[in-house]
Tab-separated table of C-alpha atoms and ligand atoms in Angstrom:
chain	number	residue	atom	x	y	z
S	1	MET	CA	22.286	72.089	111.883
S	2	SER	CA	18.653	71.164	112.158
S	3	ASP	CA	15.668	73.458	112.769
S	4	ARG	CA	13.498	70.497	113.589
S	5	ALA	CA	11.545	71.262	116.753
S	6	PRO	CA	11.491	68.130	118.847
S	7	SER	CA	8.338	69.248	120.591
S	8	CYS	CA	6.127	68.979	117.583
S	9	THR	CA	4.935	65.410	117.345
S	10	HIS	CA	2.994	65.946	114.106
S	11	LEU	CA	5.798	65.910	111.567
S	12	LYS	CA	5.095	62.303	110.727
S	13	THR	CA	1.537	63.225	109.688
S	14	ILE	CA	2.774	65.332	106.793
S	15	GLU	CA	1.525	64.094	103.446
S	16	ILE	CA	2.511	67.000	101.280
S	17	THR	CA	6.244	67.289	100.782
S	18	GLU	CA	6.160	68.986	97.445
S	19	LEU	CA	4.408	72.290	97.108
S	20	PRO	CA	1.826	72.714	94.320
S	21	GLU	CA	3.078	74.613	91.277
S	22	SER	CA	0.381	77.198	91.565
S	23	VAL	CA	-2.840	77.826	93.428
S	24	ASP	CA	-5.824	80.085	92.610
S	25	GLY	CA	-6.174	81.485	96.145
S	26	CYS	CA	-7.935	80.517	99.322
S	27	GLU	CA	-10.288	77.668	98.475
S	28	ASP	CA	-12.915	78.772	100.918
S	29	CYS	CA	-12.768	82.439	99.952
S	30	LEU	CA	-13.062	81.547	96.260
S	31	ARG	CA	-16.130	79.428	97.088
S	32	GLU	CA	-17.728	82.073	99.332
S	33	GLY	CA	-16.677	85.105	97.346
S	34	GLY	CA	-14.388	86.323	100.172
S	35	VAL	CA	-10.996	87.996	100.032
S	36	TRP	CA	-7.734	86.922	101.588
S	37	LEU	CA	-4.470	88.499	102.606
S	38	HIS	CA	-1.943	85.692	102.850
S	39	LEU	CA	-2.196	82.029	101.864
S	40	ARG	CA	-1.352	78.931	103.902
S	41	LEU	CA	-1.220	75.300	102.780
S	42	CYS	CA	-2.347	72.372	104.869
S	43	LEU	CA	0.492	69.867	104.891
S	44	GLU	CA	-1.941	66.990	105.474
S	45	CYS	CA	-4.374	67.370	102.602
S	46	GLY	CA	-3.199	70.314	100.528
S	47	HIS	CA	-6.087	72.593	101.536
S	48	VAL	CA	-5.290	76.218	100.688
S	49	GLY	CA	-6.596	78.624	103.313
S	50	CYS	CA	-6.077	82.219	104.371
S	51	CYS	CA	-4.172	83.651	107.298
S	52	ASP	CA	-5.469	85.138	110.528
S	53	ASP	CA	-5.179	88.617	109.119
S	54	SER	CA	-7.754	87.709	106.433
S	55	PRO	CA	-11.453	88.114	107.307
S	56	GLY	CA	-12.216	84.409	106.738
S	57	ARG	CA	-9.236	82.983	108.742
S	58	HIS	CA	-9.761	79.788	106.701
S	59	ALA	CA	-6.435	78.138	107.466
S	60	THR	CA	-7.186	78.263	111.160
S	61	ALA	CA	-10.787	77.207	110.537
S	62	HIS	CA	-9.561	74.222	108.548
S	63	ALA	CA	-7.159	73.102	111.234
S	64	ALA	CA	-9.866	73.463	113.859
S	65	ALA	CA	-12.472	71.594	111.749
S	66	SER	CA	-10.110	68.756	110.907
S	67	SER	CA	-8.243	68.218	114.160
S	68	HIS	CA	-5.786	65.857	112.483
S	69	HIS	CA	-4.527	68.605	110.210
S	70	PRO	CA	-2.375	70.680	112.543
S	71	LEU	CA	0.440	71.790	110.232
S	72	ILE	CA	0.479	74.555	107.693
S	73	ARG	CA	3.145	76.063	105.452
S	74	SER	CA	3.169	79.639	104.266
S	75	LEU	CA	2.665	79.980	100.533
S	76	GLU	CA	3.859	83.602	100.429
S	77	PRO	CA	6.847	84.297	98.243
S	78	GLY	CA	10.034	84.098	100.280
S	79	GLU	CA	8.322	82.613	103.340
S	80	GLU	CA	9.287	79.067	104.218
S	81	TRP	CA	8.002	78.671	107.720
S	82	CYS	CA	5.548	76.112	108.918
S	83	TRP	CA	3.241	76.335	111.912
S	84	CYS	CA	1.697	73.676	114.108
S	85	PHE	CA	-1.685	74.779	115.462
S	86	VAL	CA	-1.677	72.127	118.170
S	87	ASP	CA	1.762	72.865	119.577
S	88	GLU	CA	1.555	76.560	118.589
S	89	LEU	CA	5.017	76.212	117.292
S	90	GLY	CA	6.741	77.721	114.250
S	91	MET	CA	9.395	75.691	112.458
S	92	LEU	CA	11.218	75.077	109.193
S	93	ILE	CA	10.754	71.756	107.473
S	94	PRO	CA	13.526	71.427	104.883
S	95	GLU	CA	12.014	68.265	103.407
S	96	ILE	CA	9.243	70.296	101.838
S	97	THR	CA	10.366	71.468	98.451
S	98	GLY	CA	8.998	73.540	95.572
S	99	VAL	CA	7.759	77.023	95.015
S	100	THR	CA	4.090	77.887	94.563
S	101	ARG	CA	2.889	80.609	92.284
S	102	ILE	CA	0.085	82.525	93.991
S	103	PRO	CA	-2.177	85.309	92.727
S	104	PRO	CA	-1.865	88.723	94.381
S	105	SER	CA	-3.987	89.238	97.431
S	106	PRO	CA	-7.461	90.639	96.519
S	107	MET	CA	-7.281	92.716	99.628
S	108	LEU	CA	-4.233	94.552	98.361
S	109	SER	CA	-5.426	95.206	94.810
W	1	LIG	ZN1	2.749	69.609	116.296
W	2	LIG	ZN1	-10.139	82.287	103.067
W	3	LIG	ZN1	-6.083	69.593	105.723
C-alpha cells in the first residue's frame, strides 16, 4: 500500500531524503531571538523553520519566499507527515529516513 498522493507534483524536487541527526531550533527564530512551537524541515534545502502556531511562522515564510521549496516534513517526535504548500496536501513520504533530535520548544519551557 502506498500513501503517495498522485496530485502532488513536487515529490521529484525533494533533495533531503535523510533527516539531520539534530537541529538547534528554528533557524530564523534563533537569528532573530524569537521563539517557536513546532519545527518543520524544508525537503529542498534543509531549512529548519517553525510552524504556523509559532509567532514567526518561518516554515510558511520560507516556502513563500522560495517558491520552489513547497515541501516540508515535521521534525516533531513521532510525527512523520509531510506537507506541500503549493498543493495544500498532507502526505507520508516513506523514502525519507532518520530521526532528528530537537530541543524543547522555548514557548513551552
Ligand atoms: Zn506538491
Ligand atoms: Zn521561527
Ligand atoms: Zn528550502
